[in-house]
Coordinates of C-alpha atoms in Angstrom, one line a residue:
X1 CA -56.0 -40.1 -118.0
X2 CA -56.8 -38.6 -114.4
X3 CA -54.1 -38.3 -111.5
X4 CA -55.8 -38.2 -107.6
X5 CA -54.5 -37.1 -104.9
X6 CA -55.7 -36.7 -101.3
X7 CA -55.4 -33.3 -99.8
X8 CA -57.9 -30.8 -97.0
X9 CA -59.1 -27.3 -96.7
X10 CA -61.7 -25.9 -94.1
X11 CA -64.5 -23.2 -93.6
X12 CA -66.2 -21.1 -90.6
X13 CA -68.4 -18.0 -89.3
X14 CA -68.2 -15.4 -86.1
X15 CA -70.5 -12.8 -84.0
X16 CA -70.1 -9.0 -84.5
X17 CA -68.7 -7.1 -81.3
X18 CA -69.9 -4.1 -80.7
X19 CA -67.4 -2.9 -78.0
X20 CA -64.6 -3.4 -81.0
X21 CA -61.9 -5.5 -79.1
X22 CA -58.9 -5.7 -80.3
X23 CA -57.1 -8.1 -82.6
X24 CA -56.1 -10.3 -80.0
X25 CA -59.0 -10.5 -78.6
X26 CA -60.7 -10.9 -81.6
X27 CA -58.5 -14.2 -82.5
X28 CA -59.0 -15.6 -79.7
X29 CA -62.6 -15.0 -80.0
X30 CA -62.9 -16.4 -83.3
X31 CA -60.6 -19.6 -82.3
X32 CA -62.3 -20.6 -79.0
X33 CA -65.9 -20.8 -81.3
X34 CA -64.1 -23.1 -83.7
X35 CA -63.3 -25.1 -81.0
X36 CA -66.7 -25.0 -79.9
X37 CA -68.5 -25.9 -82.5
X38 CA -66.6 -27.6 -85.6
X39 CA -67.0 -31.3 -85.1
X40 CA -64.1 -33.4 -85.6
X41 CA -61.6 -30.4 -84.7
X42 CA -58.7 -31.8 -84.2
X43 CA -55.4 -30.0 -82.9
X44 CA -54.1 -26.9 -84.4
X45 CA -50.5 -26.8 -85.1
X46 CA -48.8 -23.9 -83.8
X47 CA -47.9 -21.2 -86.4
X48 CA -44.9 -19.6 -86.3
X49 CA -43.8 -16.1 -87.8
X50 CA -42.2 -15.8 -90.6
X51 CA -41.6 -12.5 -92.0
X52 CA -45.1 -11.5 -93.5
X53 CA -46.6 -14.9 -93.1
X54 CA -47.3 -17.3 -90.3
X55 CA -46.0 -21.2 -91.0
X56 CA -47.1 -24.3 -89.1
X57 CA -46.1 -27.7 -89.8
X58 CA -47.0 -31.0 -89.7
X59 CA -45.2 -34.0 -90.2
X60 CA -43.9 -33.2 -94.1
X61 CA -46.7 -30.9 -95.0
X62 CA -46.8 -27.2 -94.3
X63 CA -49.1 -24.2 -94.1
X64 CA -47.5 -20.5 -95.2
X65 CA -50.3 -18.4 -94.3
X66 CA -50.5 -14.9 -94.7
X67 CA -51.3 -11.7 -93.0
X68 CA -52.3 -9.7 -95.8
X69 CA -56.1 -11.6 -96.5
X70 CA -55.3 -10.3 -100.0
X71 CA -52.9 -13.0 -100.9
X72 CA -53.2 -16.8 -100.4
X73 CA -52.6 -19.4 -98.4
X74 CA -50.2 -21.5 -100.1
X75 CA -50.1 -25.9 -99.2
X76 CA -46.4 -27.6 -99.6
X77 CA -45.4 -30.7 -99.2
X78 CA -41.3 -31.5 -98.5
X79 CA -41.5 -34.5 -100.7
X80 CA -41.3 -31.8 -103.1
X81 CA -44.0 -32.3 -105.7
X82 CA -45.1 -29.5 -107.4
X83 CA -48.9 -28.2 -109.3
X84 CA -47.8 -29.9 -112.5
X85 CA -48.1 -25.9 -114.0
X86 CA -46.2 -24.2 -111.7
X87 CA -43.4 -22.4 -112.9
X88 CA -40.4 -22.4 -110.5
X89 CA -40.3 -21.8 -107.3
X90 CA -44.3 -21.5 -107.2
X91 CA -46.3 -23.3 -104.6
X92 CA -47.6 -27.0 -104.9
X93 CA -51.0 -25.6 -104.3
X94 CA -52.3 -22.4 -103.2
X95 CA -55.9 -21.1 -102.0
X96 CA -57.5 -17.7 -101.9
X97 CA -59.3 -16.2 -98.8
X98 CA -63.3 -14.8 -99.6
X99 CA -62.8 -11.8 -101.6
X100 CA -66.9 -11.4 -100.1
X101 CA -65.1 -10.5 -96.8
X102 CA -63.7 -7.9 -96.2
X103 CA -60.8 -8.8 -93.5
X104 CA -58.4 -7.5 -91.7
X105 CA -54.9 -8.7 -91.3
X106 CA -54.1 -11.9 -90.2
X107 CA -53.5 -12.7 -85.8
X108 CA -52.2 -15.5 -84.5
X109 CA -54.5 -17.1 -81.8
X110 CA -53.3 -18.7 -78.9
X111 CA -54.0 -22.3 -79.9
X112 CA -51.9 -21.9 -83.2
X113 CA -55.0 -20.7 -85.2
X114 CA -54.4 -18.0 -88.1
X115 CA -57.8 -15.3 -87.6
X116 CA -58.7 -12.8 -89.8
X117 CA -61.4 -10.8 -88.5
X118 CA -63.0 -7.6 -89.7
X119 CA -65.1 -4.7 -89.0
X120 CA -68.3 -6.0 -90.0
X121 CA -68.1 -8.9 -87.6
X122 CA -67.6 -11.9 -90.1
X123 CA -64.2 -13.8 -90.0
X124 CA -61.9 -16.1 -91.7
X125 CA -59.2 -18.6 -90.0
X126 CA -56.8 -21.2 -91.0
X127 CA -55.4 -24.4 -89.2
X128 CA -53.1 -26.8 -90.0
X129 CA -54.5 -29.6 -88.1
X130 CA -51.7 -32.7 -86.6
X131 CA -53.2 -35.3 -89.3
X132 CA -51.7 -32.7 -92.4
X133 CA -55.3 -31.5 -92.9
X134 CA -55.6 -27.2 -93.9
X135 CA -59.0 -26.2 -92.6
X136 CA -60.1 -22.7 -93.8
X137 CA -62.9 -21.8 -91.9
X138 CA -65.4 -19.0 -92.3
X139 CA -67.4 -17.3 -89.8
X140 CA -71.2 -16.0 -90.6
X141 CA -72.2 -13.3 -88.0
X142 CA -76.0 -12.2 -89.1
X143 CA -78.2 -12.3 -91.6
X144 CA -76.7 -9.3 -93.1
X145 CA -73.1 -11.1 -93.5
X146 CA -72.1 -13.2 -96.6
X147 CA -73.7 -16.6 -97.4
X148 CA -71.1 -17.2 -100.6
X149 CA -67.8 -17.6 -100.3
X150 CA -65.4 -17.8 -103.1
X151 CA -62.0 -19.9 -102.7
X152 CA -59.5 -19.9 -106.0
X153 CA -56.7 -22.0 -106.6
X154 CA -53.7 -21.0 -108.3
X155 CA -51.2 -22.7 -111.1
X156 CA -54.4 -23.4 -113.5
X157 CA -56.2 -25.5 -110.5
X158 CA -59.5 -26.2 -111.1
X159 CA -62.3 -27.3 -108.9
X160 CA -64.8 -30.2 -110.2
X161 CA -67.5 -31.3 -108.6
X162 CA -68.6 -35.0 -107.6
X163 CA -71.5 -36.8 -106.9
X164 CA -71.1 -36.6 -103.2
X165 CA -70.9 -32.8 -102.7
X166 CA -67.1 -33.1 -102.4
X167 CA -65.1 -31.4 -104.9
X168 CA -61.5 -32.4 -106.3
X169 CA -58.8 -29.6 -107.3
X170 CA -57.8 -30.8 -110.4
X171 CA -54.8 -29.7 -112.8
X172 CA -54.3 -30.5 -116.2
X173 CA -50.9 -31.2 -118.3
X174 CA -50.8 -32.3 -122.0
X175 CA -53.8 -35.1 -122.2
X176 CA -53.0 -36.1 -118.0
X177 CA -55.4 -34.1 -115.8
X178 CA -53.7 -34.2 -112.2
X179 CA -55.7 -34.5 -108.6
X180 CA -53.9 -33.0 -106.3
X181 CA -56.9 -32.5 -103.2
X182 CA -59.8 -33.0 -102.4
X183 CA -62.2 -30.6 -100.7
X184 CA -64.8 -32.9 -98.3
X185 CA -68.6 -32.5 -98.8
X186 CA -69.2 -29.3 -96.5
X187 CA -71.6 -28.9 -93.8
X188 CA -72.7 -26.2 -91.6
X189 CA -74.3 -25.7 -88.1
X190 CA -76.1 -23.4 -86.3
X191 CA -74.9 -21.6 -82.4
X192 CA -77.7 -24.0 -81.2
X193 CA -75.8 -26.8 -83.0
X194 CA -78.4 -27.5 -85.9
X195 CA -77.2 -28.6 -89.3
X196 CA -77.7 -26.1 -91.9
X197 CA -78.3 -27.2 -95.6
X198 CA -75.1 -25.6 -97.4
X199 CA -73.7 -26.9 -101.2
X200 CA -70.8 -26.4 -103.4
X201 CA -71.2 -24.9 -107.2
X202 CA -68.4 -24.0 -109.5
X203 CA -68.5 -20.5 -111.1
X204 CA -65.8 -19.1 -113.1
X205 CA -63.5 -21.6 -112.3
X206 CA -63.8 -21.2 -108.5
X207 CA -65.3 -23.2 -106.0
X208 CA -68.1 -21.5 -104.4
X209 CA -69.7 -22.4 -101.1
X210 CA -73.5 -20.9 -100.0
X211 CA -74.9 -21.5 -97.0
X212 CA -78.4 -21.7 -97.1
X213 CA -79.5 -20.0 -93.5
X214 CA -83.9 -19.8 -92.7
X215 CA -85.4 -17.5 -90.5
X216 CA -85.2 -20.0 -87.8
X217 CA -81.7 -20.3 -87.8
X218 CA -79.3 -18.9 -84.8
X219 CA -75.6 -17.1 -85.3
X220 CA -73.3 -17.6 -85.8
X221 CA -73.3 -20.3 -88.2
X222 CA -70.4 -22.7 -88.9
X223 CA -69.6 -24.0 -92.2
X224 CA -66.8 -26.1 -93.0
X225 CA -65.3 -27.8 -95.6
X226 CA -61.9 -29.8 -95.3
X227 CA -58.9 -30.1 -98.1
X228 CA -57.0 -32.8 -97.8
X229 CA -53.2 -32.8 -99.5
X230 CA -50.6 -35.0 -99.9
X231 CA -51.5 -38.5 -99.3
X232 CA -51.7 -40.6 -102.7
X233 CA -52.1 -40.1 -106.4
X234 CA -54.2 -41.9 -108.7
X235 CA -53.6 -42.3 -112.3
X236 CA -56.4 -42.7 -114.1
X237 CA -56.2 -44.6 -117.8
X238 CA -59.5 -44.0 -120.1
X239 CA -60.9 -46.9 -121.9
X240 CA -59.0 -45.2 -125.3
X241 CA -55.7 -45.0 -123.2
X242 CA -56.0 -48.5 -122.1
X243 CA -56.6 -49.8 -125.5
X244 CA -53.6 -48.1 -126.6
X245 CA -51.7 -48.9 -123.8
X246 CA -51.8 -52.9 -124.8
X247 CA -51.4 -52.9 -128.0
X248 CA -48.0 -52.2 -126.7
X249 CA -44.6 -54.7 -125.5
X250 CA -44.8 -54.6 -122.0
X251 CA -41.4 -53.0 -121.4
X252 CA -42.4 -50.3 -123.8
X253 CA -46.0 -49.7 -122.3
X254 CA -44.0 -49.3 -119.0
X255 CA -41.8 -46.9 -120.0
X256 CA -44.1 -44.6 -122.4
X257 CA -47.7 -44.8 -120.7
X258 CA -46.2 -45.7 -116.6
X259 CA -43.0 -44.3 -116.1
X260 CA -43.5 -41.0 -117.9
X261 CA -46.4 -40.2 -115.8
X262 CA -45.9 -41.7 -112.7
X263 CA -42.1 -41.5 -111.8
X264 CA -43.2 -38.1 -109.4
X265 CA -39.5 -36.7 -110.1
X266 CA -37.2 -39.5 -110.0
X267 CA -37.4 -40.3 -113.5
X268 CA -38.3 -42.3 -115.8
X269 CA -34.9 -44.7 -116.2
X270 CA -35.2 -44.8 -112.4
X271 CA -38.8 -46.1 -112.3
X272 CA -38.2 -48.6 -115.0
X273 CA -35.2 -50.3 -113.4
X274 CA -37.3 -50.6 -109.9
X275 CA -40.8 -51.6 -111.7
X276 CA -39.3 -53.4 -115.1
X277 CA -40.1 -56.9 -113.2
X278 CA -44.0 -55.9 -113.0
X279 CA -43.8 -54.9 -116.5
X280 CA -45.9 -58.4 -117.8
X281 CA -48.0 -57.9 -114.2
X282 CA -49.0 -54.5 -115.2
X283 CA -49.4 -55.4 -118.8
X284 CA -51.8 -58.0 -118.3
X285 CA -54.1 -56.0 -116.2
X286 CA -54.4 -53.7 -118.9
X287 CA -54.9 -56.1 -121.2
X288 CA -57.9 -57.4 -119.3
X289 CA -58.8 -54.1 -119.1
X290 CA -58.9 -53.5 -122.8
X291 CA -60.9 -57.2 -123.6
X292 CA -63.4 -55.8 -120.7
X293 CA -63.8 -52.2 -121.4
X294 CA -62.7 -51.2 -118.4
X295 CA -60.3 -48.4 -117.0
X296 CA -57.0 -48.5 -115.3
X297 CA -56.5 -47.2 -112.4
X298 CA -52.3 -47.0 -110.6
X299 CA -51.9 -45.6 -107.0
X300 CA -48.8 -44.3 -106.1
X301 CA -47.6 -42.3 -102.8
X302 CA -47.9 -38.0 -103.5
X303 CA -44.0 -37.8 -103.1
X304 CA -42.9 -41.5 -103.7
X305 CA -39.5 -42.4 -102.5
X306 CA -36.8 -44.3 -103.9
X307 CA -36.8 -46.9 -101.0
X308 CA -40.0 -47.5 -101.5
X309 CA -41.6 -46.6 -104.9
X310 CA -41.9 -50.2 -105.9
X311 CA -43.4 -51.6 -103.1
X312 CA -46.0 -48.0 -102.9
X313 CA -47.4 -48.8 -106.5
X314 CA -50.5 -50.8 -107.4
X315 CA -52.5 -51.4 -110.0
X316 CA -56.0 -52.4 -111.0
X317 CA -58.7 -52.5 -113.1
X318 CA -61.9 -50.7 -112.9
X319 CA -65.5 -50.1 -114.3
X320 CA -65.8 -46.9 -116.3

């Protein structure tokens, strides 16, 4: 079985100064060429210190980023739901800076955006855009800079590729592998606006971006991908699990193969007392399923609410 969830991260490049500015300037610099040139920007929500970190927020999601480039940037959601491994008190999902860059420590911009630049004339930034979206962008200066960049995800979050470029972060528990984001198919462009051919690849467990510049193209180039967080789960039931799954009484499938999984933290005798009049709804579709061969697929909101958990949840059947 295979849990979805909606989620967005973002990624851009800068031009080496050779009169040094200062940090400030730097950041504000690095943010106006963002603005410039990412499509689809959006507005930044304004960060606000908070000891060594810099938090913005949006609606019920939230950005902590850093100012040490060293540690990450860590995704929340108030609703409260957590990486399935995380051990207390650990973040719902966090994301490394490029270890390729070396950076300095983290300014705040003007317009709310989080800059780290360094000496070499590449940058990194981080927004928390109004719509809940986390962009990490990453700045390309010259030829000589980076082309790979390297993001990690912590609490056993794994990248995995799909067949339209786009990656999801996925995290697995028991037999129930969790997808808790989604990183859009990147792009990149050029300071003369030109698209420039750029691709993800997993190594090591990390999702790896390279931007794949030619000798005609101008810097400093752009590319960004997007993470989106925190806007629905999907639980994903195999062919086997469906099989399983109606062999069962419907009130028993419901409560050892739906409410088990799906409940998101108000348990299971909760979620069977607002669902138990779908039970023979639910049931059937997985019976159909089963007589088909087909998978099961059950959407619920990331942080589903007790008013409306019932109403929030639907069902289907799907090819597989």
């Amino acid at each position: 079985m295979t849990v979805a969830v909606a989620t967005a991260v973002a990624l851009v490049p800068t031009v080496a100064n050779a009169s040094a500015p200062d940090p400030a300037t730097k950041a504000k610099h690095v943010a106006g060429l963002i603005a410039k040139v990412a499509p689809n920007q959006g507005v930044p929500v304004k960060a606000a210190a908070a000891g060594d970190r810099m938090v913005a927020a949006a609606g019920t999601r939230t950005a902590s980023v850093p100012r040490d480039a060293h540690a990450p940037v860590v995704l929340q959601d108030a609703g409260g739901v957590k990486v399935p491994n995380a051990g207390p008190g650990q973040p719902s999902l966090a994301v490394s800076l490029p270890p390729e860059l070396a950076l300095d420590a983290g300014v705040l911009a003007d317009d709310g955006t989080v800059v780290f630049s360094s000496t070499a004339g590449e940058a990194a930034a981080v927004q928390l855009l109004g719509d809940g979206t986390v962009r990490l962008e990453t700045v390309i200066g010259s030829v000589a800079a980076p082309h790979r960049f390297t993001y990690e995800f912590g609490n056993g979050v794994v990248p995995v590729l799909r067949p339209d470029g786009s990656a999801d972060l996925n995290s697995t528990v028991g037999t129930t592998t969790a997808t808790l984001g989604r990183v859009a198919e990147p792009w990149a462009f050029d300071a003369k606006g030109r698209a420039v051919p750029t691709s993800y690849s997993i190594v090591n467990g990390a999702l790896v971006q390279t931007v794949h510049t030619t000798a005609d193209t101008a810097y400093p180039v752009v590319a960004d991908p997007s993470v989106t967080f925190g806007w629905a789960v999907y639980y994903h039931y195999s062919r086997d699990e469906v099989r399983a799954a109606a062999q069962q009484t419907p009130y028993m499938m419901l409560s050892t193969v739906i409410c088990e999984v799906v409940s998101g933290g108000l348990g299971t005798a909760f979620c069977l007392t607002a669902i138990g009049g779908m039970a023979t709804s639910i049931h059937q579709t997985f019976s159909n399923a089963a007589a088909n061969g087909q998978c099961v697929v059950i959407t619920m909101p990331y942080y589903p609410s007790a008013a409306t958990f019932a109403l929030q949840m639907r069902w289907r059947a799907v090819s597989c």
